[in-house]
Amino acid sequence: MKKEYTVLILGETGVGKTTWINSIRNYVEYETFQEAISKEPKILIPARFNHTSRTGVTREVRLGEPDPNERQETGKSGTKGPRSYILERKDYIINLIDSPGIGDTELQDTANMKAILSHLIEYEELHAICILLKPDDCRLTTWFKYCIKELLHHLHKDAIRNIKFCFTRTRATNYGPGSTLPILTQLLESLDMDLLKTTDSFQRNTFYFDNEAFICLALKNNDIEVTKWEEKSFGISWDRSVEETNRLFEEITKLSGHSTSRTISLNRARDVVVKISKPLALITKTMGMTLDHLHSLKEKAQKLDLEKRKKYRLRLCVDTTA
């Protein structure tokens, strides 16, 4: 029986998770780019985008059958809920868990994170968490902070060693991390995480993809002309991305699986604490008010008792004098 490795894919809305997953499916299926463009592209997740030619003609490109789990709205996460996809290789199986994009709204992000954790219950171990990033984010924006900090907040500390940073659309940055790297490094240092501190850890934890070759497959599948020059350029991206995919999978097979029960138990405990914090605060406040009231009653009782004693002593004095 082949060993299975489970990989959770996370990233900001619009980072290209759907294209990344579909591309990897084709990297695994076909030996070369030329073989891929001569056959039907393999589609795990339905996709839709607009393509504008050099003559200014815009056409809608569609791949795959409509899926109720996939939303086709600009500016919103395309994936409504987490879903698993199986990639079978010669010696092992990779379970890719797609997830809703981060950065829609805080309320939606919180709901999505709970859905992801519930989905993880189906697996005993989680071998890698691939966080997808763009290589050209030059500012430490709110969504970027939330994208990293909130994810790490929900993971058990033992899962940190399983995190891999996958950069998409890297042809423009010569297949490197671009201006995002200094920001990522700064953020990781502020979180006291040493994932990129050494040359060895940097190479083990960063990967660079450009999945425009899959776009070429989509165009040809929709009978849209692609020039020989474009095919050559796409072929280079294909080769580099296949190389990175193989490197990523090789690293994943070296990792010890993280027990999902640890992550889930941690979050259940956190949920319990959050849920009981308000009742506890109310109980504490009520107890404080009750103690204050009892103290006030005690003082009044002592005062009344003292007054009664004074009156009794005064009466004794009057009786004695008489």
mmCIF file of C-alpha atoms in Angstrom:
data_model
loop_
_atom_site.group_PDB
_atom_site.id
_atom_site.type_symbol
_atom_site.label_atom_id
_atom_site.label_comp_id
_atom_site.label_asym_id
_atom_site.label_seq_id
_atom_site.Cartn_x
_atom_site.Cartn_y
_atom_site.Cartn_z
ATOM 1 C CA MET A 1 0.000 0.000 0.000
ATOM 2 C CA LYS A 2 1.304 3.442 -0.929
ATOM 3 C CA LYS A 3 2.050 5.874 1.865
ATOM 4 C CA GLU A 4 -0.221 8.918 1.944
ATOM 5 C CA TYR A 5 0.839 12.490 2.653
ATOM 6 C CA THR A 6 -1.697 15.184 3.467
ATOM 7 C CA VAL A 7 -1.062 18.795 2.461
ATOM 8 C CA LEU A 8 -3.182 21.775 3.504
ATOM 9 C CA ILE A 9 -3.124 24.704 1.061
ATOM 10 C CA LEU A 10 -3.729 28.189 2.437
ATOM 11 C CA GLY A 11 -3.485 31.642 0.967
ATOM 12 C CA GLU A 12 -5.000 35.042 0.398
ATOM 13 C CA THR A 13 -8.007 35.368 -1.886
ATOM 14 C CA GLY A 14 -6.695 35.859 -5.433
ATOM 15 C CA VAL A 15 -3.244 34.359 -4.863
ATOM 16 C CA GLY A 16 -3.929 31.650 -7.472
ATOM 17 C CA LYS A 17 -4.708 28.505 -5.473
ATOM 18 C CA THR A 18 -7.072 27.078 -8.083
ATOM 19 C CA THR A 19 -4.548 27.548 -10.899
ATOM 20 C CA TRP A 20 -1.771 26.154 -8.699
ATOM 21 C CA ILE A 21 -3.717 22.978 -7.886
ATOM 22 C CA ASN A 22 -4.842 22.431 -11.474
ATOM 23 C CA SER A 23 -1.303 23.030 -12.718
ATOM 24 C CA ILE A 24 0.199 20.488 -10.332
ATOM 25 C CA ARG A 25 -2.337 17.924 -11.518
ATOM 26 C CA ASN A 26 -1.022 18.386 -15.066
ATOM 27 C CA TYR A 27 2.640 18.398 -13.974
ATOM 28 C CA VAL A 28 2.028 14.974 -12.467
ATOM 29 C CA GLU A 29 0.087 13.669 -15.485
ATOM 30 C CA TYR A 30 2.333 14.694 -18.391
ATOM 31 C CA GLU A 31 6.049 14.188 -18.876
ATOM 32 C CA THR A 32 6.594 17.316 -20.984
ATOM 33 C CA PHE A 33 4.857 20.545 -21.901
ATOM 34 C CA GLN A 34 4.616 19.440 -25.526
ATOM 35 C CA GLU A 35 2.739 16.314 -24.447
ATOM 36 C CA ALA A 36 0.428 18.438 -22.282
ATOM 37 C CA ILE A 37 -0.544 20.883 -25.039
ATOM 38 C CA SER A 38 -1.285 18.008 -27.413
ATOM 39 C CA LYS A 39 -3.840 16.516 -25.020
ATOM 40 C CA GLU A 40 -6.773 17.553 -22.861
ATOM 41 C CA PRO A 41 -5.814 19.420 -19.669
ATOM 42 C CA LYS A 42 -6.631 17.644 -16.427
ATOM 43 C CA ILE A 43 -9.021 19.724 -14.323
ATOM 44 C CA LEU A 44 -9.498 19.211 -10.585
ATOM 45 C CA ILE A 45 -11.231 22.534 -9.922
ATOM 46 C CA PRO A 46 -13.400 24.338 -12.503
ATOM 47 C CA ALA A 47 -11.944 27.668 -13.568
ATOM 48 C CA ARG A 48 -13.065 30.720 -15.508
ATOM 49 C CA PHE A 49 -11.167 33.823 -16.611
ATOM 50 C CA ASN A 50 -11.123 36.446 -19.350
ATOM 51 C CA HIS A 51 -8.393 36.524 -21.995
ATOM 52 C CA THR A 52 -7.694 39.597 -24.110
ATOM 53 C CA SER A 53 -5.694 39.133 -27.295
ATOM 54 C CA ARG A 54 -3.162 41.595 -28.748
ATOM 55 C CA THR A 55 -5.906 42.772 -31.114
ATOM 56 C CA GLY A 56 -8.106 43.769 -28.174
ATOM 57 C CA VAL A 57 -10.575 40.907 -28.429
ATOM 58 C CA THR A 58 -11.720 39.599 -25.035
ATOM 59 C CA ARG A 59 -13.035 36.076 -24.605
ATOM 60 C CA GLU A 60 -14.157 34.143 -21.573
ATOM 61 C CA VAL A 61 -12.178 30.957 -20.971
ATOM 62 C CA ARG A 62 -13.842 28.095 -19.108
ATOM 63 C CA LEU A 63 -12.422 24.830 -17.826
ATOM 64 C CA GLY A 64 -14.255 21.984 -16.130
ATOM 65 C CA GLU A 65 -17.879 21.534 -15.195
ATOM 66 C CA PRO A 66 -19.630 23.992 -12.848
ATOM 67 C CA ASP A 67 -19.154 23.112 -9.174
ATOM 68 C CA PRO A 68 -21.409 24.460 -6.385
ATOM 69 C CA ASN A 69 -18.345 24.596 -4.115
ATOM 70 C CA GLU A 70 -16.667 27.129 -6.396
ATOM 71 C CA ARG A 71 -17.811 30.765 -6.483
ATOM 72 C CA GLN A 72 -17.147 32.799 -9.618
ATOM 73 C CA GLU A 73 -17.247 36.318 -8.143
ATOM 74 C CA THR A 74 -14.513 38.916 -8.471
ATOM 75 C CA GLY A 75 -12.904 39.889 -5.160
ATOM 76 C CA LYS A 76 -14.277 36.931 -3.220
ATOM 77 C CA SER A 77 -12.794 33.557 -2.407
ATOM 78 C CA GLY A 78 -13.529 31.149 -5.261
ATOM 79 C CA THR A 79 -13.663 28.131 -2.956
ATOM 80 C CA LYS A 80 -16.623 28.088 -0.565
ATOM 81 C CA GLY A 81 -15.444 25.221 1.639
ATOM 82 C CA PRO A 82 -12.415 22.945 2.078
ATOM 83 C CA ARG A 83 -12.145 20.000 -0.293
ATOM 84 C CA SER A 84 -9.569 17.267 -0.848
ATOM 85 C CA TYR A 85 -7.973 16.208 -4.131
ATOM 86 C CA ILE A 86 -5.848 13.086 -4.641
ATOM 87 C CA LEU A 87 -2.604 13.041 -6.622
ATOM 88 C CA GLU A 88 -1.194 9.567 -7.119
ATOM 89 C CA ARG A 89 2.494 9.193 -7.795
ATOM 90 C CA LYS A 90 4.605 6.094 -8.362
ATOM 91 C CA ASP A 91 5.558 5.510 -4.730
ATOM 92 C CA TYR A 92 3.103 7.602 -2.713
ATOM 93 C CA ILE A 93 -0.167 9.539 -2.690
ATOM 94 C CA ILE A 94 -0.563 13.258 -2.018
ATOM 95 C CA ASN A 95 -3.859 14.475 -0.569
ATOM 96 C CA LEU A 96 -4.210 18.177 -1.397
ATOM 97 C CA ILE A 97 -6.699 20.033 0.797
ATOM 98 C CA ASP A 98 -7.940 23.156 -0.949
ATOM 99 C CA SER A 99 -9.390 25.849 1.320
ATOM 100 C CA PRO A 100 -11.298 29.141 1.022
ATOM 101 C CA GLY A 101 -9.104 32.171 0.479
ATOM 102 C CA ILE A 102 -8.189 34.419 3.397
ATOM 103 C CA GLY A 103 -8.896 38.127 3.388
ATOM 104 C CA ASP A 104 -12.605 38.451 2.507
ATOM 105 C CA THR A 105 -13.882 39.630 5.897
ATOM 106 C CA GLU A 106 -12.768 38.821 9.437
ATOM 107 C CA LEU A 107 -16.113 37.136 10.145
ATOM 108 C CA GLN A 108 -15.881 34.988 7.012
ATOM 109 C CA ASP A 109 -12.224 34.161 7.673
ATOM 110 C CA THR A 110 -13.107 32.922 11.172
ATOM 111 C CA ALA A 111 -15.898 30.723 9.782
ATOM 112 C CA ASN A 112 -13.571 29.381 7.059
ATOM 113 C CA MET A 113 -10.881 28.500 9.598
ATOM 114 C CA LYS A 114 -13.382 26.498 11.663
ATOM 115 C CA ALA A 115 -14.478 24.656 8.508
ATOM 116 C CA ILE A 116 -10.851 23.838 7.662
ATOM 117 C CA LEU A 117 -10.186 22.430 11.132
ATOM 118 C CA SER A 118 -13.349 20.317 10.922
ATOM 119 C CA HIS A 119 -12.188 18.961 7.544
ATOM 120 C CA LEU A 120 -8.832 17.941 9.029
ATOM 121 C CA ILE A 121 -10.605 15.450 11.286
ATOM 122 C CA GLU A 122 -10.799 13.147 8.258
ATOM 123 C CA TYR A 123 -7.008 12.704 8.379
ATOM 124 C CA GLU A 124 -4.847 11.307 11.172
ATOM 125 C CA GLU A 125 -1.817 13.342 10.174
ATOM 126 C CA LEU A 126 -1.003 16.570 8.396
ATOM 127 C CA HIS A 127 2.383 16.491 6.680
ATOM 128 C CA ALA A 128 2.651 20.002 5.286
ATOM 129 C CA ILE A 129 0.940 23.387 5.297
ATOM 130 C CA CYS A 130 1.628 25.201 2.045
ATOM 131 C CA ILE A 131 1.053 28.936 2.367
ATOM 132 C CA LEU A 132 0.776 30.516 -1.083
ATOM 133 C CA LEU A 133 2.147 34.046 -1.494
ATOM 134 C CA LYS A 134 2.596 36.522 -4.308
ATOM 135 C CA PRO A 135 6.207 37.648 -4.909
ATOM 136 C CA ASP A 136 5.371 41.328 -5.330
ATOM 137 C CA ASP A 137 3.713 42.375 -2.060
ATOM 138 C CA CYS A 138 5.916 45.286 -0.977
ATOM 139 C CA ARG A 139 3.851 46.365 2.037
ATOM 140 C CA LEU A 140 2.966 44.704 5.316
ATOM 141 C CA THR A 141 -0.779 45.097 4.782
ATOM 142 C CA THR A 142 -3.583 44.082 7.113
ATOM 143 C CA TRP A 143 -4.555 41.029 5.083
ATOM 144 C CA PHE A 144 -0.941 39.828 4.947
ATOM 145 C CA LYS A 145 -0.621 40.018 8.747
ATOM 146 C CA TYR A 146 -3.918 38.252 9.191
ATOM 147 C CA CYS A 147 -3.050 35.657 6.557
ATOM 148 C CA ILE A 148 0.056 34.563 8.474
ATOM 149 C CA LYS A 149 -0.702 35.361 12.117
ATOM 150 C CA GLU A 150 -4.245 33.986 12.166
ATOM 151 C CA LEU A 151 -3.182 30.729 10.512
ATOM 152 C CA LEU A 152 -0.341 30.221 12.961
ATOM 153 C CA HIS A 153 -2.665 31.163 15.803
ATOM 154 C CA HIS A 154 -4.861 28.190 14.935
ATOM 155 C CA LEU A 155 -2.049 25.670 14.485
ATOM 156 C CA HIS A 156 -0.342 23.738 17.251
ATOM 157 C CA LYS A 157 3.245 24.909 17.743
ATOM 158 C CA ASP A 158 4.540 21.500 16.598
ATOM 159 C CA ALA A 159 3.055 22.155 13.150
ATOM 160 C CA ILE A 160 5.407 25.095 12.505
ATOM 161 C CA ARG A 161 8.102 22.801 11.175
ATOM 162 C CA ASN A 162 5.644 21.599 8.489
ATOM 163 C CA ILE A 163 5.017 25.035 6.942
ATOM 164 C CA LYS A 164 6.200 25.625 3.372
ATOM 165 C CA PHE A 165 5.995 28.975 1.583
ATOM 166 C CA CYS A 166 5.021 28.644 -2.087
ATOM 167 C CA PHE A 167 5.335 31.752 -4.259
ATOM 168 C CA THR A 168 3.081 31.981 -7.309
ATOM 169 C CA ARG A 169 3.498 34.020 -10.527
ATOM 170 C CA THR A 170 7.279 34.238 -10.091
ATOM 171 C CA ARG A 171 8.421 34.507 -13.710
ATOM 172 C CA ALA A 172 8.440 38.303 -13.348
ATOM 173 C CA THR A 173 10.810 37.972 -10.346
ATOM 174 C CA ASN A 174 13.080 35.470 -12.109
ATOM 175 C CA TYR A 175 11.536 32.609 -10.125
ATOM 176 C CA GLY A 176 12.373 34.131 -6.768
ATOM 177 C CA PRO A 177 10.453 35.564 -3.752
ATOM 178 C CA GLY A 178 10.674 39.169 -4.932
ATOM 179 C CA SER A 179 9.797 42.059 -2.626
ATOM 180 C CA THR A 180 7.639 39.830 -0.418
ATOM 181 C CA LEU A 181 10.674 38.149 1.176
ATOM 182 C CA PRO A 182 11.823 41.029 3.448
ATOM 183 C CA ILE A 183 8.253 41.436 4.706
ATOM 184 C CA LEU A 184 7.857 37.708 5.288
ATOM 185 C CA THR A 185 11.212 37.517 7.087
ATOM 186 C CA GLN A 186 10.316 40.466 9.315
ATOM 187 C CA LEU A 187 6.957 38.957 10.191
ATOM 188 C CA LEU A 188 8.429 35.544 10.991
ATOM 189 C CA GLU A 189 11.083 37.141 13.206
ATOM 190 C CA SER A 190 8.402 39.061 15.102
ATOM 191 C CA LEU A 191 6.662 35.720 15.705
ATOM 192 C CA ASP A 192 9.947 34.127 16.841
ATOM 193 C CA MET A 193 9.882 31.609 13.990
ATOM 194 C CA ASP A 194 13.167 30.440 12.473
ATOM 195 C CA LEU A 195 11.786 28.916 9.258
ATOM 196 C CA LEU A 196 13.992 31.070 6.986
ATOM 197 C CA LYS A 197 16.949 31.959 9.219
ATOM 198 C CA THR A 198 19.577 29.658 7.728
ATOM 199 C CA THR A 199 20.439 28.933 4.107
ATOM 200 C CA ASP A 200 19.399 25.317 4.567
ATOM 201 C CA SER A 201 16.017 26.132 6.134
ATOM 202 C CA PHE A 202 15.387 28.809 3.497
ATOM 203 C CA GLN A 203 15.930 26.325 0.672
ATOM 204 C CA ARG A 204 13.804 23.671 2.388
ATOM 205 C CA ASN A 205 10.881 25.978 3.065
ATOM 206 C CA THR A 206 10.532 28.213 -0.015
ATOM 207 C CA PHE A 207 9.335 27.190 -3.484
ATOM 208 C CA TYR A 208 8.739 29.181 -6.674
ATOM 209 C CA PHE A 209 6.079 28.568 -9.303
ATOM 210 C CA ASP A 210 4.680 30.234 -12.356
ATOM 211 C CA ASN A 211 1.654 28.388 -13.629
ATOM 212 C CA GLU A 212 1.105 30.388 -16.823
ATOM 213 C CA ALA A 213 1.757 27.178 -18.750
ATOM 214 C CA PHE A 214 -1.583 25.923 -17.471
ATOM 215 C CA ILE A 215 -3.167 29.108 -18.842
ATOM 216 C CA CYS A 216 -1.729 28.132 -22.207
ATOM 217 C CA LEU A 217 -3.370 24.701 -21.913
ATOM 218 C CA ALA A 218 -6.661 26.430 -21.106
ATOM 219 C CA LEU A 219 -6.382 28.765 -24.116
ATOM 220 C CA LYS A 220 -5.666 25.948 -26.536
ATOM 221 C CA ASN A 221 -8.496 23.917 -25.029
ATOM 222 C CA ASN A 222 -10.821 26.841 -25.796
ATOM 223 C CA ASP A 223 -9.493 27.115 -29.382
ATOM 224 C CA ILE A 224 -7.671 30.380 -28.731
ATOM 225 C CA GLU A 225 -4.499 30.825 -30.770
ATOM 226 C CA VAL A 226 -1.155 30.758 -28.972
ATOM 227 C CA THR A 227 1.973 31.873 -30.862
ATOM 228 C CA LYS A 228 5.140 29.802 -31.095
ATOM 229 C CA TRP A 229 6.992 32.438 -29.069
ATOM 230 C CA GLU A 230 4.353 32.214 -26.325
ATOM 231 C CA GLU A 231 4.541 28.429 -26.333
ATOM 232 C CA LYS A 232 8.300 28.611 -25.871
ATOM 233 C CA SER A 233 7.935 31.032 -22.955
ATOM 234 C CA PHE A 234 5.218 28.906 -21.376
ATOM 235 C CA GLY A 235 7.407 25.833 -21.826
ATOM 236 C CA ILE A 236 10.156 27.422 -19.707
ATOM 237 C CA SER A 237 7.650 28.173 -16.932
ATOM 238 C CA TRP A 238 6.391 24.597 -17.164
ATOM 239 C CA ASP A 239 9.872 23.113 -16.737
ATOM 240 C CA ARG A 240 10.736 25.360 -13.773
ATOM 241 C CA SER A 241 7.420 24.704 -12.058
ATOM 242 C CA VAL A 242 7.661 20.942 -12.567
ATOM 243 C CA GLU A 243 11.115 21.061 -11.003
ATOM 244 C CA GLU A 244 9.771 22.978 -7.996
ATOM 245 C CA THR A 245 6.788 20.636 -7.658
ATOM 246 C CA ASN A 246 9.091 17.621 -7.502
ATOM 247 C CA ARG A 247 11.304 19.416 -4.974
ATOM 248 C CA LEU A 248 8.270 20.302 -2.832
ATOM 249 C CA PHE A 249 6.935 16.749 -2.870
ATOM 250 C CA GLU A 250 10.380 15.379 -2.029
ATOM 251 C CA GLU A 251 10.552 17.676 1.026
ATOM 252 C CA ILE A 252 7.045 16.691 2.110
ATOM 253 C CA THR A 253 7.926 12.986 2.056
ATOM 254 C CA LYS A 254 10.783 13.733 4.489
ATOM 255 C CA LEU A 255 8.505 15.353 7.067
ATOM 256 C CA SER A 256 7.053 13.657 10.096
ATOM 257 C CA GLY A 257 3.289 13.959 10.094
ATOM 258 C CA HIS A 258 1.726 16.380 12.558
ATOM 259 C CA SER A 259 -1.077 14.817 14.587
ATOM 260 C CA THR A 260 -4.281 16.593 13.595
ATOM 261 C CA SER A 261 -5.739 15.726 17.009
ATOM 262 C CA ARG A 262 -3.224 18.128 18.585
ATOM 263 C CA THR A 263 -4.324 21.018 16.404
ATOM 264 C CA ILE A 264 -7.995 20.205 16.819
ATOM 265 C CA SER A 265 -7.694 19.702 20.587
ATOM 266 C CA LEU A 266 -5.899 23.025 20.912
ATOM 267 C CA ASN A 267 -8.642 24.843 19.048
ATOM 268 C CA ARG A 268 -11.423 23.080 20.925
ATOM 269 C CA ALA A 269 -9.784 24.097 24.185
ATOM 270 C CA ARG A 270 -9.465 27.671 22.924
ATOM 271 C CA ASP A 271 -13.138 27.681 21.892
ATOM 272 C CA VAL A 272 -14.163 26.437 25.332
ATOM 273 C CA VAL A 273 -12.119 29.167 27.013
ATOM 274 C CA VAL A 274 -13.653 31.822 24.768
ATOM 275 C CA LYS A 275 -17.177 30.509 25.346
ATOM 276 C CA ILE A 276 -16.882 30.371 29.137
ATOM 277 C CA SER A 277 -14.967 33.639 29.535
ATOM 278 C CA LYS A 278 -18.091 35.816 29.427
ATOM 279 C CA PRO A 279 -20.114 33.663 31.858
ATOM 280 C CA LEU A 280 -17.108 33.542 34.186
ATOM 281 C CA ALA A 281 -16.751 37.313 33.993
ATOM 282 C CA LEU A 282 -20.454 37.693 34.795
ATOM 283 C CA ILE A 283 -20.194 35.263 37.712
ATOM 284 C CA THR A 284 -17.139 37.087 39.048
ATOM 285 C CA LYS A 285 -18.924 40.418 38.757
ATOM 286 C CA THR A 286 -22.040 39.028 40.463
ATOM 287 C CA MET A 287 -19.941 37.513 43.251
ATOM 288 C CA GLY A 288 -18.206 40.827 43.738
ATOM 289 C CA MET A 289 -21.523 42.640 43.916
ATOM 290 C CA THR A 290 -22.877 40.003 46.335
ATOM 291 C CA LEU A 291 -19.828 40.283 48.597
ATOM 292 C CA ASP A 292 -20.123 44.066 48.572
ATOM 293 C CA HIS A 293 -23.805 43.756 49.462
ATOM 294 C CA LEU A 294 -23.069 41.286 52.271
ATOM 295 C CA HIS A 295 -20.336 43.556 53.593
ATOM 296 C CA SER A 296 -22.775 46.477 53.546
ATOM 297 C CA LEU A 297 -25.417 44.429 55.392
ATOM 298 C CA LYS A 298 -22.819 43.350 57.936
ATOM 299 C CA GLU A 299 -21.838 46.956 58.568
ATOM 300 C CA LYS A 300 -25.496 47.934 58.975
ATOM 301 C CA ALA A 301 -26.071 45.019 61.360
ATOM 302 C CA GLN A 302 -23.025 45.972 63.409
ATOM 303 C CA LYS A 303 -24.199 49.583 63.506
ATOM 304 C CA LEU A 304 -27.701 48.566 64.630
ATOM 305 C CA ASP A 305 -26.231 46.225 67.219
ATOM 306 C CA LEU A 306 -24.031 49.006 68.532
ATOM 307 C CA GLU A 307 -26.994 51.373 68.783
ATOM 308 C CA LYS A 308 -29.037 48.730 70.617
ATOM 309 C CA ARG A 309 -26.204 48.223 73.088
ATOM 310 C CA LYS A 310 -25.957 51.972 73.712
ATOM 311 C CA LYS A 311 -29.703 52.188 74.326
ATOM 312 C CA TYR A 312 -29.557 49.184 76.676
ATOM 313 C CA ARG A 313 -26.681 50.715 78.641
ATOM 314 C CA LEU A 314 -28.525 54.027 78.848
ATOM 315 C CA ARG A 315 -31.609 52.240 80.193
ATOM 316 C CA LEU A 316 -29.545 50.462 82.821
ATOM 317 C CA CYS A 317 -28.079 53.768 83.926
ATOM 318 C CA VAL A 318 -31.566 55.309 84.250
ATOM 319 C CA ASP A 319 -32.842 52.314 86.210
ATOM 320 C CA THR A 320 -29.833 52.364 88.558
ATOM 321 C CA THR A 321 -30.209 56.076 89.219
ATOM 322 C CA ALA A 322 -33.868 55.619 90.050
#
